[in-house]
GROMACS .gro file of C-alpha atoms in nm:
model
  214
    1UNK     CA    1  19.843  16.330  14.047
    2UNK     CA    2  19.458  16.402  13.893
    3UNK     CA    3  19.507  16.605  13.527
    4UNK     CA    4  19.546  16.975  13.602
    5UNK     CA    5  19.327  17.181  13.451
    6UNK     CA    6  19.406  17.510  13.376
    7UNK     CA    7  19.183  17.761  13.556
    8UNK     CA    8  19.379  18.092  13.458
    9UNK     CA    9  19.186  18.373  13.430
   10UNK     CA   10  18.854  18.203  13.527
   11UNK     CA   11  18.662  18.358  13.778
   12UNK     CA   12  18.494  18.235  14.039
   13UNK     CA   13  18.316  18.408  14.315
   14UNK     CA   14  18.501  18.723  14.349
   15UNK     CA   15  18.840  18.559  14.258
   16UNK     CA   16  18.933  18.589  13.944
   17UNK     CA   17  19.288  18.321  13.926
   18UNK     CA   18  19.602  18.477  13.871
   19UNK     CA   19  19.864  18.203  13.753
   20UNK     CA   20  19.938  17.879  13.916
   21UNK     CA   21  20.179  17.916  14.198
   22UNK     CA   22  20.397  17.559  14.193
   23UNK     CA   23  20.251  17.441  14.539
   24UNK     CA   24  20.080  17.140  14.583
   25UNK     CA   25  19.789  17.042  14.839
   26UNK     CA   26  19.628  16.682  14.857
   27UNK     CA   27  19.801  16.643  14.500
   28UNK     CA   28  19.567  16.955  14.478
   29UNK     CA   29  19.745  17.251  14.241
   30UNK     CA   30  19.749  17.567  14.404
   31UNK     CA   31  19.640  17.896  14.305
   32UNK     CA   32  19.714  18.252  14.324
   33UNK     CA   33  19.367  18.455  14.289
   34UNK     CA   34  19.245  18.828  14.324
   35UNK     CA   35  18.957  18.881  14.548
   36UNK     CA   36  18.760  19.157  14.401
   37UNK     CA   37  18.828  19.364  14.726
   38UNK     CA   38  19.198  19.432  14.620
   39UNK     CA   39  19.354  19.153  14.789
   40UNK     CA   40  19.528  18.767  14.674
   41UNK     CA   41  19.443  18.508  14.856
   42UNK     CA   42  19.588  18.097  14.743
   43UNK     CA   43  19.272  17.838  14.686
   44UNK     CA   44  19.326  17.477  14.647
   45UNK     CA   45  19.192  17.399  14.250
   46UNK     CA   46  18.952  17.178  14.398
   47UNK     CA   47  18.762  17.389  14.634
   48UNK     CA   48  18.750  17.706  14.342
   49UNK     CA   49  18.586  17.438  14.113
   50UNK     CA   50  18.322  17.291  14.424
   51UNK     CA   51  18.249  17.647  14.547
   52UNK     CA   52  18.361  17.613  14.836
   53UNK     CA   53  18.576  17.841  14.812
   54UNK     CA   54  18.461  18.235  14.660
   55UNK     CA   55  18.617  18.483  14.769
   56UNK     CA   56  18.957  18.574  15.032
   57UNK     CA   57  18.695  18.579  15.326
   58UNK     CA   58  18.589  18.944  15.265
   59UNK     CA   59  18.240  18.768  15.184
   60UNK     CA   60  18.219  18.574  15.496
   61UNK     CA   61  18.350  18.865  15.725
   62UNK     CA   62  18.046  19.151  15.543
   63UNK     CA   63  17.745  18.850  15.624
   64UNK     CA   64  17.910  18.776  16.020
   65UNK     CA   65  17.944  19.202  16.013
   66UNK     CA   66  17.542  19.209  15.866
   67UNK     CA   67  17.404  18.926  16.102
   68UNK     CA   68  17.562  19.162  16.422
   69UNK     CA   69  17.387  19.413  16.256
   70UNK     CA   70  17.018  19.570  16.314
   71UNK     CA   71  16.901  19.767  16.016
   72UNK     CA   72  17.252  20.018  15.985
   73UNK     CA   73  17.274  19.989  16.421
   74UNK     CA   74  17.570  19.706  16.500
   75UNK     CA   75  17.473  19.572  16.771
   76UNK     CA   76  17.775  19.424  16.939
   77UNK     CA   77  17.604  19.242  17.201
   78UNK     CA   78  17.347  19.552  17.310
   79UNK     CA   79  17.078  19.671  17.078
   80UNK     CA   80  17.115  20.048  16.994
   81UNK     CA   81  16.885  20.337  17.181
   82UNK     CA   82  16.715  20.436  16.844
   83UNK     CA   83  16.677  20.049  16.774
   84UNK     CA   84  16.519  20.033  17.074
   85UNK     CA   85  16.278  20.380  17.057
   86UNK     CA   86  16.147  20.220  16.712
   87UNK     CA   87  16.043  19.860  16.849
   88UNK     CA   88  15.897  20.046  17.155
   89UNK     CA   89  15.682  20.274  16.921
   90UNK     CA   90  15.548  20.033  16.744
   91UNK     CA   91  15.423  19.797  16.983
   92UNK     CA   92  15.300  20.088  17.210
   93UNK     CA   93  15.094  20.166  16.918
   94UNK     CA   94  15.028  19.805  16.730
   95UNK     CA   95  15.042  19.548  16.974
   96UNK     CA   96  14.781  19.549  17.201
   97UNK     CA   97  14.891  19.363  17.431
   98UNK     CA   98  15.131  19.583  17.525
   99UNK     CA   99  15.036  19.753  17.892
  100UNK     CA  100  15.074  20.097  17.730
  101UNK     CA  101  14.882  20.032  17.394
  102UNK     CA  102  14.512  20.182  17.549
  103UNK     CA  103  14.739  20.514  17.549
  104UNK     CA  104  14.872  20.513  17.224
  105UNK     CA  105  14.633  20.249  16.939
  106UNK     CA  106  14.389  20.159  17.267
  107UNK     CA  107  14.351  20.611  17.131
  108UNK     CA  108  14.394  20.594  16.800
  109UNK     CA  109  14.773  20.699  16.802
  110UNK     CA  110  14.925  20.538  16.462
  111UNK     CA  111  15.292  20.532  16.334
  112UNK     CA  112  15.306  20.673  15.979
  113UNK     CA  113  15.378  20.387  15.688
  114UNK     CA  114  15.762  20.541  15.631
  115UNK     CA  115  15.824  20.434  15.982
  116UNK     CA  116  15.785  20.108  15.993
  117UNK     CA  117  16.120  20.052  15.803
  118UNK     CA  118  16.341  20.045  16.154
  119UNK     CA  119  16.603  20.176  15.862
  120UNK     CA  120  16.420  20.477  15.762
  121UNK     CA  121  16.244  20.555  16.105
  122UNK     CA  122  16.691  20.532  16.226
  123UNK     CA  123  16.771  20.813  15.912
  124UNK     CA  124  16.498  21.072  16.006
  125UNK     CA  125  16.674  21.022  16.418
  126UNK     CA  126  17.009  21.043  16.261
  127UNK     CA  127  16.907  21.350  16.109
  128UNK     CA  128  16.692  21.529  16.327
  129UNK     CA  129  16.858  21.554  16.652
  130UNK     CA  130  16.879  21.212  16.861
  131UNK     CA  131  17.133  21.231  17.115
  132UNK     CA  132  17.208  20.912  17.395
  133UNK     CA  133  16.964  20.966  17.639
  134UNK     CA  134  16.707  21.193  17.442
  135UNK     CA  135  16.356  21.078  17.415
  136UNK     CA  136  16.077  21.072  17.143
  137UNK     CA  137  15.828  21.318  17.240
  138UNK     CA  138  15.466  21.372  16.976
  139UNK     CA  139  15.434  21.751  16.922
  140UNK     CA  140  15.047  21.680  16.932
  141UNK     CA  141  14.999  21.465  17.193
  142UNK     CA  142  14.689  21.361  17.013
  143UNK     CA  143  14.854  21.322  16.697
  144UNK     CA  144  15.058  21.027  16.510
  145UNK     CA  145  15.386  20.898  16.481
  146UNK     CA  146  15.569  21.081  16.210
  147UNK     CA  147  15.857  21.329  16.129
  148UNK     CA  148  15.611  21.674  16.121
  149UNK     CA  149  15.506  21.572  16.465
  150UNK     CA  150  15.766  21.426  16.637
  151UNK     CA  151  16.089  21.532  16.810
  152UNK     CA  152  16.320  21.469  17.025
  153UNK     CA  153  16.335  21.562  17.457
  154UNK     CA  154  16.518  21.546  17.765
  155UNK     CA  155  16.317  21.290  17.948
  156UNK     CA  156  16.215  21.630  18.181
  157UNK     CA  157  16.089  21.757  17.856
  158UNK     CA  158  15.858  21.441  17.790
  159UNK     CA  159  15.713  21.443  18.136
  160UNK     CA  160  15.539  21.827  18.109
  161UNK     CA  161  15.424  21.734  17.755
  162UNK     CA  162  15.222  21.399  17.883
  163UNK     CA  163  14.846  21.452  17.816
  164UNK     CA  164  14.757  21.376  18.138
  165UNK     CA  165  14.972  21.689  18.271
  166UNK     CA  166  14.736  21.937  18.444
  167UNK     CA  167  14.762  22.280  18.284
  168UNK     CA  168  14.741  22.597  18.572
  169UNK     CA  169  14.700  22.959  18.474
  170UNK     CA  170  14.855  23.256  18.727
  171UNK     CA  171  14.936  23.567  18.653
  172UNK     CA  172  14.847  23.555  18.311
  173UNK     CA  173  15.090  23.224  18.283
  174UNK     CA  174  14.996  22.892  18.163
  175UNK     CA  175  15.220  22.573  18.331
  176UNK     CA  176  15.186  22.231  18.404
  177UNK     CA  177  15.208  22.190  18.766
  178UNK     CA  178  15.523  22.002  18.753
  179UNK     CA  179  15.677  22.377  18.604
  180UNK     CA  180  15.525  22.529  18.857
  181UNK     CA  181  15.626  22.356  19.113
  182UNK     CA  182  15.992  22.436  18.978
  183UNK     CA  183  15.928  22.735  18.940
  184UNK     CA  184  15.703  22.850  19.258
  185UNK     CA  185  16.048  22.610  19.469
  186UNK     CA  186  15.832  22.381  19.593
  187UNK     CA  187  15.802  21.980  19.590
  188UNK     CA  188  15.573  21.846  19.283
  189UNK     CA  189  15.395  21.592  19.569
  190UNK     CA  190  15.354  21.903  19.816
  191UNK     CA  191  15.201  22.107  19.514
  192UNK     CA  192  14.953  21.845  19.399
  193UNK     CA  193  14.815  21.816  19.730
  194UNK     CA  194  14.772  22.153  19.800
  195UNK     CA  195  14.588  22.181  19.477
  196UNK     CA  196  14.424  21.803  19.494
  197UNK     CA  197  14.375  21.713  19.819
  198UNK     CA  198  14.285  22.072  20.056
  199UNK     CA  199  14.187  22.257  19.730
  200UNK     CA  200  14.379  22.531  19.799
  201UNK     CA  201  14.297  22.855  19.570
  202UNK     CA  202  14.600  22.881  19.317
  203UNK     CA  203  14.762  23.173  19.447
  204UNK     CA  204  14.819  22.994  19.768
  205UNK     CA  205  14.903  22.660  19.702
  206UNK     CA  206  15.198  22.814  19.478
  207UNK     CA  207  15.277  23.161  19.695
  208UNK     CA  208  15.298  23.057  20.051
  209UNK     CA  209  15.604  22.860  20.231
  210UNK     CA  210  15.638  22.491  20.331
  211UNK     CA  211  15.628  22.433  20.649
  212UNK     CA  212  16.013  22.331  20.805
  213UNK     CA  213  15.905  22.081  21.104
  214UNK     CA  214  16.081  22.228  21.385
   0.00000   0.00000   0.00000
């Protein structure tokens, strides 16, 4: 047996050696150690001195969680919805090869500097009312992605805020075509046809009942 080296009270990573357990493994002393996390563990002396073991196992577990976490959002096999929103936002604004780039980055829509850090964006999202199923919406469609110009809305609300939505004014009230269709109780496609294809006056398009086929 090799000469025993006293490791008592020495620190190796997160471990502080307490005492010799009296056990031997492969002719090596097995030391009882206390970990910074509060756990206690027995470790062979060579594993301590060689740097092979530096914690009770907590460090490896933390690294495993970190490897499966994207900016605080544990993926557990799938990417968190907020992270998906963040990636999509950057792609639309900064990747010319993205199909949506022409409607965003191509016309000057940018992402503010602070939101280039995913964790900052995620913190804002969680603090500003994000819920699963909601979409990010720019209040001013000509403005960029930044805290003062963004909010969380339903898919329906978001579609109504698109810049290509046609606004219709009738009886001193202005709404999108989709909103008028819903209020009038007729199909959006029918209303589009009446106004865009057949060029009906707005009043007639909104008030004439839809003829039902026999």
